[in-house]
XYZ file of C-alpha atoms in Angstrom:
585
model
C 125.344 156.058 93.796
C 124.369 153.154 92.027
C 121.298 152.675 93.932
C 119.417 155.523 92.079
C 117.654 154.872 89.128
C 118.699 158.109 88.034
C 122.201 156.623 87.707
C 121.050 153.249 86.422
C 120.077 154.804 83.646
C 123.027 157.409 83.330
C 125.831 155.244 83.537
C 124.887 152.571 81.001
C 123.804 155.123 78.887
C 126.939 156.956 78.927
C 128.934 154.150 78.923
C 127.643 152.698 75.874
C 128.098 155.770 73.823
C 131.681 155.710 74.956
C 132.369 152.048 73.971
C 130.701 152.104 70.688
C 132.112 155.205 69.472
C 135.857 154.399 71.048
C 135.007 150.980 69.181
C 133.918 152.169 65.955
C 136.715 155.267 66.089
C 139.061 152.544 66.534
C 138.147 150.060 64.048
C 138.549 153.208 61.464
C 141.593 154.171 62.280
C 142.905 150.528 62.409
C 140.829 150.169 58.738
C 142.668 153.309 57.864
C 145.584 152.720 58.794
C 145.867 149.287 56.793
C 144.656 151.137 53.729
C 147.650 153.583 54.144
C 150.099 150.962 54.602
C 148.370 148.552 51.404
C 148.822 152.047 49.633
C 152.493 152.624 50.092
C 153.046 148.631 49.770
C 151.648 149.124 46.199
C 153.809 152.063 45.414
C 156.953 150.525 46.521
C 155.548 147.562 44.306
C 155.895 149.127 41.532
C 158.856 151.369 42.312
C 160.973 147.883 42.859
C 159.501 146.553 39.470
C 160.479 150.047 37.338
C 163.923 149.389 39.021
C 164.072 145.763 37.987
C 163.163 146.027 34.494
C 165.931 149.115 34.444
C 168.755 147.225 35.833
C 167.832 144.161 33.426
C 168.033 146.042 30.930
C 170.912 148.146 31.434
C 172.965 146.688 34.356
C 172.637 143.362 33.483
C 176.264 142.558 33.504
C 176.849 144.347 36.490
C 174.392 142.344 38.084
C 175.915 139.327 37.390
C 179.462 139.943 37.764
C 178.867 141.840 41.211
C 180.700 145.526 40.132
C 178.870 147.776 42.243
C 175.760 150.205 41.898
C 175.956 152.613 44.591
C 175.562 155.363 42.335
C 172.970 153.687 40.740
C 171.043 153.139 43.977
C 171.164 156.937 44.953
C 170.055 157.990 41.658
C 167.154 155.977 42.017
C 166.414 156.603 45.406
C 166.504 160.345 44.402
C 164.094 159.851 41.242
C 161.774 157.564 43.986
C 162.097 159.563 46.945
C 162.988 156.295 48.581
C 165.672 154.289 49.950
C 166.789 151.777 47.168
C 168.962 148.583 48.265
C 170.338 146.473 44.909
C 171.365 142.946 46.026
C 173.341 140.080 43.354
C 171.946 137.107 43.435
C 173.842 135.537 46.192
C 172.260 138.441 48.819
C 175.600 140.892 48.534
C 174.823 144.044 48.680
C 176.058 146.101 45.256
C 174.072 149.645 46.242
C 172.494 151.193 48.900
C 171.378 154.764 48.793
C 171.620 155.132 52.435
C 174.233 153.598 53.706
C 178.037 152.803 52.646
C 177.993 148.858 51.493
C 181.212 148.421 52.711
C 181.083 145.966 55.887
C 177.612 145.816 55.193
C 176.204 142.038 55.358
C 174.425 139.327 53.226
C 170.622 140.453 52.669
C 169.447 136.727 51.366
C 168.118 135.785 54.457
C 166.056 138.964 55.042
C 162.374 138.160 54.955
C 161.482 140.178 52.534
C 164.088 138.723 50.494
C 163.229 135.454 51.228
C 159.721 136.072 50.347
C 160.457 137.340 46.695
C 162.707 134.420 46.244
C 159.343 132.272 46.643
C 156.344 134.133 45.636
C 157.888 136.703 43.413
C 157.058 140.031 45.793
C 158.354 140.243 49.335
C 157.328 143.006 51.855
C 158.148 143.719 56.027
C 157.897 145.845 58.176
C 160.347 145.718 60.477
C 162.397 148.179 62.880
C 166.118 149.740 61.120
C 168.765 149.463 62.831
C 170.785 151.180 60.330
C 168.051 154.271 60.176
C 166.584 153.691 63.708
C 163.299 153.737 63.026
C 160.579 150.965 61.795
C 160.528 150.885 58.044
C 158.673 149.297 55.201
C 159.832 147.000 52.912
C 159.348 145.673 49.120
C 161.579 143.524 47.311
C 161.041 142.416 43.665
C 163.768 139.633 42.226
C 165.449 140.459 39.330
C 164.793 137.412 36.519
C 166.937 136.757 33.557
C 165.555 133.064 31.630
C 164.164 131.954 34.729
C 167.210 132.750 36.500
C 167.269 135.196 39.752
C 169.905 137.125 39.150
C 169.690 139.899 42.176
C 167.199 141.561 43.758
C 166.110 145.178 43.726
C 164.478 146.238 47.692
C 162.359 149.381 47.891
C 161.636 151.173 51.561
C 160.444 153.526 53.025
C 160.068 155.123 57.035
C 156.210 154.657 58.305
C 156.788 157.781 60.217
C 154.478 159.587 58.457
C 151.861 157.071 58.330
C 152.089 156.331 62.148
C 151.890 159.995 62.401
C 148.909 159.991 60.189
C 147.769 157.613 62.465
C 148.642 158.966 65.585
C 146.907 162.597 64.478
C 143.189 159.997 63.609
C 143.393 158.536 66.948
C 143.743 161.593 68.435
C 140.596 163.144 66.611
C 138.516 159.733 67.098
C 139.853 160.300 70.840
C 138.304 163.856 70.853
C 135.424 162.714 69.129
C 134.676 160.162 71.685
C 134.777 162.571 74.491
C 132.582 164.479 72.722
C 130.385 162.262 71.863
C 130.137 160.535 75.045
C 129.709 163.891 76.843
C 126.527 164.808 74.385
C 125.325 161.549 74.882
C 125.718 161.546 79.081
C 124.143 165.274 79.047
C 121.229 163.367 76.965
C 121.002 160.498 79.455
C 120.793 163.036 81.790
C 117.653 164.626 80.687
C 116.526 160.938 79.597
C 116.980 160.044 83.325
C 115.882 162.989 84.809
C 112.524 163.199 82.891
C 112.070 159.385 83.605
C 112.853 159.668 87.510
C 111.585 163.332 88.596
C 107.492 161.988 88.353
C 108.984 158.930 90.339
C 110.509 160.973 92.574
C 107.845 163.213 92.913
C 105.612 160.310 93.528
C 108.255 159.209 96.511
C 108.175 162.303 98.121
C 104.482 162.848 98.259
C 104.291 159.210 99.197
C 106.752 159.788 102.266
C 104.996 162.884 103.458
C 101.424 160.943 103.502
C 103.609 158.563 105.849
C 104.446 161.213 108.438
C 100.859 162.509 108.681
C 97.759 161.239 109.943
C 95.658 161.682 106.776
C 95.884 161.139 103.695
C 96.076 163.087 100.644
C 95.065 161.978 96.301
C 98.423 162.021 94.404
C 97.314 164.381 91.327
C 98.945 163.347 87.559
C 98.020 163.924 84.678
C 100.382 161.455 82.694
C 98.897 159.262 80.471
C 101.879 156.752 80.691
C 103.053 154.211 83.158
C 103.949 156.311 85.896
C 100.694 157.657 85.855
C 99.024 154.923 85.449
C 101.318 153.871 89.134
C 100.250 157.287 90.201
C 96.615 156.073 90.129
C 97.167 152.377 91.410
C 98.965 154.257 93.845
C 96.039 156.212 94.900
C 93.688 153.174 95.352
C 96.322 151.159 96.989
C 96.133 154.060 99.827
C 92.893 154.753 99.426
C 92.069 150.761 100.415
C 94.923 150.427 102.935
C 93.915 153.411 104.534
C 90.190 151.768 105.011
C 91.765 148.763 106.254
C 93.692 150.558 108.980
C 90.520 152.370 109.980
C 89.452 149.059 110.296
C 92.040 147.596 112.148
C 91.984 150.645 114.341
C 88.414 150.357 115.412
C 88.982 146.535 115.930
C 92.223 147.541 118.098
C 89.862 150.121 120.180
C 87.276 147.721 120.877
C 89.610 145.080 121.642
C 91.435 147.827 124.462
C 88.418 148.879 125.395
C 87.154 144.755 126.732
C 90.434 144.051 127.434
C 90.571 147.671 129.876
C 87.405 147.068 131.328
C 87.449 143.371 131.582
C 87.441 142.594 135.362
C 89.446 138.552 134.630
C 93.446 139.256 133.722
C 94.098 138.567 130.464
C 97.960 137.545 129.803
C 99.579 136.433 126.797
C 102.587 134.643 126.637
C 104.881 133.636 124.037
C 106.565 130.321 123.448
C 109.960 131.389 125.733
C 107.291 132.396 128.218
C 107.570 136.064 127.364
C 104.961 138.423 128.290
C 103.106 139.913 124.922
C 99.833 140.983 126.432
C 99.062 142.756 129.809
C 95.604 144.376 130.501
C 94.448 146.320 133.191
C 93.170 143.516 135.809
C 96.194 141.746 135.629
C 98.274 144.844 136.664
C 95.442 144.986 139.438
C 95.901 141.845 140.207
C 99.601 141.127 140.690
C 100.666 145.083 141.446
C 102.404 146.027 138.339
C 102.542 147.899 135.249
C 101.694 146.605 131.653
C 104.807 148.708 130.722
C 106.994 146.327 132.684
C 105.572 143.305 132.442
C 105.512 143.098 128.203
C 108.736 141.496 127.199
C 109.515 140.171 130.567
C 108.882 136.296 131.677
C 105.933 134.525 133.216
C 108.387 134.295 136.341
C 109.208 137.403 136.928
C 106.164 139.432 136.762
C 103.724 136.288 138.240
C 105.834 135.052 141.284
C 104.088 132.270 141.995
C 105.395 129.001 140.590
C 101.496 127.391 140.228
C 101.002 130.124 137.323
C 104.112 128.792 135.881
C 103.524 124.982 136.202
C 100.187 125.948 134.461
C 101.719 127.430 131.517
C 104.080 124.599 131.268
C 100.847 121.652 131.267
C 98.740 123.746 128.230
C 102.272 124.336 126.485
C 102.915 120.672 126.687
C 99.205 119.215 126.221
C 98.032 121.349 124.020
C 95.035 121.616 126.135
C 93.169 123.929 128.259
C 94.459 123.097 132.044
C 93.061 125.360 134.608
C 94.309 125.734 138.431
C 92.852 127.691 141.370
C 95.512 129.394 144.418
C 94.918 131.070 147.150
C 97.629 133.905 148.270
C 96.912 133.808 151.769
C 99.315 137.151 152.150
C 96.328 138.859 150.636
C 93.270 136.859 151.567
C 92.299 136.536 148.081
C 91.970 133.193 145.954
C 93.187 133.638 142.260
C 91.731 130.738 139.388
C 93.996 130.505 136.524
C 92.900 129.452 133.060
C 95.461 128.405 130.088
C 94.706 128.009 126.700
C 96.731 127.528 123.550
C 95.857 130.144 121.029
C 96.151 127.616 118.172
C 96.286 128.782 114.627
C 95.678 132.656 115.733
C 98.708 132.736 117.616
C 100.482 129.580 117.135
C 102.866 128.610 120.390
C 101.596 131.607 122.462
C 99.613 130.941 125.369
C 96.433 133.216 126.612
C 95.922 132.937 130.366
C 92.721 134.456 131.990
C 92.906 135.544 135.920
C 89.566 135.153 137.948
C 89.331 137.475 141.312
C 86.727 134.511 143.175
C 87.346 135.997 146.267
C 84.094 137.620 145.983
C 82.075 134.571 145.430
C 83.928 132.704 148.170
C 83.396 135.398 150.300
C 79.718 135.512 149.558
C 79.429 131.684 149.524
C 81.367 131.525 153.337
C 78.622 134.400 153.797
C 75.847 132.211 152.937
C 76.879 129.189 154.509
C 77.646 131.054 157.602
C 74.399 132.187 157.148
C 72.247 128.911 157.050
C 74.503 128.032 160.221
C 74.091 131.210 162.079
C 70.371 131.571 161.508
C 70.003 127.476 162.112
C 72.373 128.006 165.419
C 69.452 130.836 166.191
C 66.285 129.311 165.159
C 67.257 125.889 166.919
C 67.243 127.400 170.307
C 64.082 128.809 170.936
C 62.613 125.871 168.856
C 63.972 123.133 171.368
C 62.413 125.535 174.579
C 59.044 125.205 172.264
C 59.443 121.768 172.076
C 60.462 120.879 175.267
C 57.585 122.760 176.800
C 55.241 121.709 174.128
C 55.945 118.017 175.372
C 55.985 119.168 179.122
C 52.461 120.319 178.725
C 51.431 117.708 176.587
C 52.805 114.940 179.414
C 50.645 116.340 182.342
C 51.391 119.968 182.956
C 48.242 121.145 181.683
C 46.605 119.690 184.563
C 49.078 121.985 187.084
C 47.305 125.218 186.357
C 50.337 127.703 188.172
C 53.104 125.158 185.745
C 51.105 125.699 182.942
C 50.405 129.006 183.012
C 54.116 129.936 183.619
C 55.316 127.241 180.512
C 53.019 129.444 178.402
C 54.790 132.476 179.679
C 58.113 130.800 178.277
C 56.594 129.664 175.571
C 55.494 133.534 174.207
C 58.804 134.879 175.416
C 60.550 132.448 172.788
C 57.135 132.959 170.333
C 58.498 136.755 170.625
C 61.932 135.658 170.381
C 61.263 134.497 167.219
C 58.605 136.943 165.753
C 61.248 139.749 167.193
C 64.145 137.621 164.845
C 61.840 137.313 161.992
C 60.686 141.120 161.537
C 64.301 142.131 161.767
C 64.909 139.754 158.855
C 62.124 141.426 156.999
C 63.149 144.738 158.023
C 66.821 144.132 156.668
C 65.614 142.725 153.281
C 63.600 145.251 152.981
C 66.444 147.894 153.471
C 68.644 145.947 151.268
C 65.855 145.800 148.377
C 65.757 149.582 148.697
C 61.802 148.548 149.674
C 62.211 151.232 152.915
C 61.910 155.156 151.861
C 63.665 157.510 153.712
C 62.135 160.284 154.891
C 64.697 162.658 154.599
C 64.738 165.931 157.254
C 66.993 168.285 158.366
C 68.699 167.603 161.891
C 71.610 168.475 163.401
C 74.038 165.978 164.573
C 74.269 167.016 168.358
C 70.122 166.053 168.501
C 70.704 163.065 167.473
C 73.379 161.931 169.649
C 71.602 163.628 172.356
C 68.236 161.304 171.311
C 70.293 158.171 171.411
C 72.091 159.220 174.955
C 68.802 160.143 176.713
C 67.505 156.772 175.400
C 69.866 154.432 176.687
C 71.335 156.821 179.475
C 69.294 154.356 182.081
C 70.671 150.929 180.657
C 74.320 152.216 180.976
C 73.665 153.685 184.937
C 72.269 149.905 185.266
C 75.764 148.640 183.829
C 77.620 151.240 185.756
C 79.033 152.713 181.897
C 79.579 156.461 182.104
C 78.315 157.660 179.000
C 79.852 160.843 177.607
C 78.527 163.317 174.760
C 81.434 165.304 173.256
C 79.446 167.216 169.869
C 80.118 170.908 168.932
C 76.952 172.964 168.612
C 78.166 174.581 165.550
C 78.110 171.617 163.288
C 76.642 171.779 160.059
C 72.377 169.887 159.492
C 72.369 166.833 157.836
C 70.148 165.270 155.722
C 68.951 162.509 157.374
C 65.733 159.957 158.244
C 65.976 160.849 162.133
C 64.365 158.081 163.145
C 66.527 155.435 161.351
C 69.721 156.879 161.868
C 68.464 157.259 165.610
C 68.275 153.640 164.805
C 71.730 153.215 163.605
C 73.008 155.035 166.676
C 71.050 153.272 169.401
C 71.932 149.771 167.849
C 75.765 151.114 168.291
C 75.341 152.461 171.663
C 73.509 149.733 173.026
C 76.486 147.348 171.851
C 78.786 149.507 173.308
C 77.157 149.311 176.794
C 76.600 145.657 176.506
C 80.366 144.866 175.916
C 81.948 147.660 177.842
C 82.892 146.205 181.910
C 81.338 147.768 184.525
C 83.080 151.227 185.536
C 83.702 151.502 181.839
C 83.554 154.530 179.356
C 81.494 154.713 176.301
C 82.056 158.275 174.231
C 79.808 159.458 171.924
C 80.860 162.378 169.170
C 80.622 163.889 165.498
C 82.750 165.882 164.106
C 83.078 167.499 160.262
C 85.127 165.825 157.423
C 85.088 168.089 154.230
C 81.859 167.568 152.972
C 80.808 164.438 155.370
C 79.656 164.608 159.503
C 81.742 161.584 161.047
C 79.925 159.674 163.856
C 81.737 158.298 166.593
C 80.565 155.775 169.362
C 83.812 154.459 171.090
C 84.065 151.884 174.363
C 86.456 150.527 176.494
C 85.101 147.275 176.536
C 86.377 143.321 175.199
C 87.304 144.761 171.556
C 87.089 142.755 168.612
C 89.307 140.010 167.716
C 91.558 140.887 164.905
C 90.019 138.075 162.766
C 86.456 138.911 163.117
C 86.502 142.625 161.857
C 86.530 142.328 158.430
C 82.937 140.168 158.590
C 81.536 142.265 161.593
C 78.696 143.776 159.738
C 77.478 140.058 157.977
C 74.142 138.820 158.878
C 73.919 136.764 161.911
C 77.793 136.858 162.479
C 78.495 137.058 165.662
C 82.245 136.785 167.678
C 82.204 134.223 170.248
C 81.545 136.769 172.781
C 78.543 137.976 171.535
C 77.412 134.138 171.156
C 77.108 133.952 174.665
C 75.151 137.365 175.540
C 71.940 136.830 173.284
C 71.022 138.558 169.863
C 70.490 137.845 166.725
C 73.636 139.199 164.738
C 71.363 141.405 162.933
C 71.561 144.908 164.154
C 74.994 145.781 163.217
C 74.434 144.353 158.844
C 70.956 146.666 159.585
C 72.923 149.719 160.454
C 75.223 149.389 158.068
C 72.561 149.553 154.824
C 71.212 152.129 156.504
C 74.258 154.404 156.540
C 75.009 153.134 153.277
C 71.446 154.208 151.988
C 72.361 157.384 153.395
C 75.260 157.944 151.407
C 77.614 157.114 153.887
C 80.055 154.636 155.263
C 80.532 152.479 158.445
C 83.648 150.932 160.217
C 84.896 149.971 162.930
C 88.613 150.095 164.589
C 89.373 147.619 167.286
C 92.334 145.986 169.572
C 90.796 143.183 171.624
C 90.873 143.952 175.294
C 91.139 147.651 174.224
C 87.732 148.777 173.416
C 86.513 149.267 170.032
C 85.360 152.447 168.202
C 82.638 152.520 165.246
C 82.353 154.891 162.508
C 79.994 156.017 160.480
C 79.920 158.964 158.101
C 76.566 161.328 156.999
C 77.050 163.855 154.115
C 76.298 167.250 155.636
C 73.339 169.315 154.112
């Protein structure tokens, strides 16, 4: 309850009404009370003093010689509507109007008694146990020369008083609850007419927190709240630009981090994931959803990633590492670096895919080897018979003129190598135009079969066309697809055993014509398909039956220029089948 400010203001409110007029009820009634009680003090005063001078002057001898004064007592008590004690000197009691005297003890000691004997006037309130009730008392000594000869004692109930009393309480009671009831129906208002514009300003402020925009607080106070109205209103009016802010910062930072192709993980000090974008799920097969708040070790699985966490955590330095998962062929560079005063104990570590580059730079040094391995060949004949003419066999006329016969043969060997490096550059600059016609895909297997149909009788291959006349034109440069197919073919024939098949046939895929040129021959090994279609890569069967590597990395830019695809499927000793795919007209 207490944590409203309605009731903050209520309750202390109320509350201090209540206490100050309880208080102030009280201290009248107390005040009253005394002024009562000083009243009826001064009236039994002087009702013991008119008694005194009346027994000095007519009861003196009485007094002295201890005859009683009961009648004496009652008279006066009836003329002062009071009880009226007359004590000798010595405290016996000679009248009482109340109260036989016989049996009745010595009053000397009495307090009030005591108190006239020494200042004159004696008073006490005290409780009766002759009457049973608390009475007041006043007793005046009775002097004759000097000489206290008895005492006359005046009382009277405070019944009536305490009643009186009793009756003031009760209205100061009544008047407090009043009172304090006016004055907690005021702090109501009070409160309510502080609070409802704060409340009002809550409530608006709560609903602008469950919606996306924003809306201007209206006031039109002139006082503090609206004055907090309008800070209000710039305070959401700037926050709200700073969020937009933050937001397009946050978006841009997605955005990099989304199409970033390195893994980007952060990690906190317990090795916690914080950070997980899209390359790193790539990269290690997982979602971002379950690898933030999970460790380094469970989502990475490879303890090198760990151990270079652990270096930059403990350095302080950027530590870098490179691993090569052999289950997938691919080689992974780590970077760590401490984020410093941005992020302080967190860790960012970037993931690098190089299997691209390694691939490319095995490519190129395979490359200068292959086309070395090829060059060197016919460049030791030249040589060789270069230096055989040179040491006589220019003078041997039938020598001579069969050296120069070797020596064009390589000559074309090598002019034959270097136009088919010219043509492939050329293809792979996008430097050759296609000239695009329509053609159906049974003529051009039937072009490639006719073409080649003598070399495979030669190599006793049966060659077999299997191609539906029904299939849909493509869209195609016949003569370098015929290309494409003849360089397949021809390979097929050369590495197909004789009394071996070779099947050519197309067939429709959806939207693409798939061309199919399979053999029975060697196959591939396992290990070499995935470079098959590289420049001068050859497997070490095809080392040792001539080429130059070429033809296959020809025909496969120009399928791909066609907006196709080429593979090939292979089990060594098994025969191997190429594919290649043409989209139909």
């Amino acid at each position: 309850m207490f944590s409203s400010m309605r009731w903050r203001i209520i309750f202390p409110y109320t509350l201090l009404i209540l206490l100050s007029v309880a208080g102030m009820g009280f201290f009248l009634s107390n005040d009253i009370y005394q002024a009562q009680l000083q009243s009826l003090q001064d009236r039994l005063t002087d009702d013991a003093l008119l008694l005194s001078d009346s027994l000095l002057n007519d009861k003196k001898d009485e007094l002295t010689s201890g005859q009683p004064l009961t009648a004496d007592a009652r008279y006066w008590a009836g003329l002062l509507d009071a009880r009226v004690t007359i004590i000798a000197g010595d405290g016996t009691v000679l009248g009482e109007s109340h109260q036989d005297i016989e049996g009745m003890d010595n009053r000397l000691n009495r307090p009030e008694v005591q108190s006239a004997l020494e200042y004159g006037i004696g008073t006490n309130i005290r409780y009766s146990q002759t009457v049973k009730y608390d009475m007041l008392y006043v007793a005046i000594p009775i002097l004759q020369n000097q000489e206290v000869i008895g005492y006359t004692r005046v009382s009277l109930p405070l019944k009536e008083i305490e009643a009186n009393q009793a009756q003031v309480r009760n209205k100061i009671i009544i008047a407090t609850i009043v009172a304090a009831s006016l004055g907690g129906a005021l702090s109501i208002v009070i409160a309510l007419r502080i609070t409802h514009p704060l409340r009002t300003l809550t409530q608006e402020a709560q609903h602008m927190t469950q919606e996306e925009t924003t809306r201007h607080l209206s006031s039109t106070r002139r006082d503090e709240v609206g004055q907090l109205t309008q800070a209000f209103n710039a305070l959401v009016k700037k926050l709200q630009s700073q969020i937009h802010a933050l937001q397009s910062e946050q978006g841009k930072l997605a955005s990099v981090l989304e199409k970033m192709t390195d893994g980007v993980v952060i990690a906190d000090r317990d090795g916690d994931l914080i950070l997980f974008n899209a390359a790193a799920e790539r990269m290690f097969n997982t979602r971002a959803e379950m690898a933030v708040g999970n460790s380094l070790a469970k989502i990475l699985r490879q303890h090198q990633w760990i151990e270079l966490w652990e270096q930059c955590k403990q350095t302080g330095q950027e530590q870098s590492s490179t691993l090569e998962i052999s289950r997938q062929g691919s080689f992974i560079q780590g970077i760590a670096l401490p984020l410093g005063d941005a992020l302080p104990e967190h860790i960012l570590m970037l993931f690098q895919d190089l299997t691209r580059i390694r691939r490319l730079e095995t490519v190129r040094r395979d490359f200068i080897s292959n086309i070395s391995h090829e060059l060197r060949t016919p460049l030791a004949s030249l040589k060789a018979l270069t230096e055989t003419l040179q040491s006589g066999a220019l003078d041997d006329p039938p020598a001579a003129g069969r050296f120069l016969g070797l020596m064009e043969t390589e000559v074309d060997a090598l002019s034959h190598m270097v136009s088919e490096l010219l043509e492939l550059t050329r293809i792979e600059s996008g430097q050759v135009p296609l000239e695009l016609k329509t053609i159906f895909p049974r003529d051009l297997l039937t072009l490639a079969n006719d073409r080649l149909k003598m070399q495979a009788e030669r190599a006793q291959v049966k060659l077999i066309l299997e191609c539906s006349d029904d299939l849909p034109a493509i869209q195609a440069d016949p003569p370098r697809l015929g290309q494409v197919m003849v360089n397949l073919l021809h390979n097929a024939i050369k590495f197909t055993p004789a009394n071996g098949e070779v099947t050519l046939s197309a067939h429709q895929q959806g939207e693409m014509i798939e061309f199919i040129v399979q053999d029975s021959g060697v196959g591939i090994p396992a290990d070499d398909l995935p470079r098959i279609f590289e420049r001068f890569y050859k497997t070490d069967r095809a080392r040792s039956s001539g080429g130059t590597g070429l033809g296959l990395a020809i025909a496969r830019h120009l399928v791909e220029a066609h907006g196709g695809k080429i593979w090939v499927e292979s089990i060594e000793e098994r025969g191997s089948t190429f594919h290649f795919t043409i989209p139909r007209k």
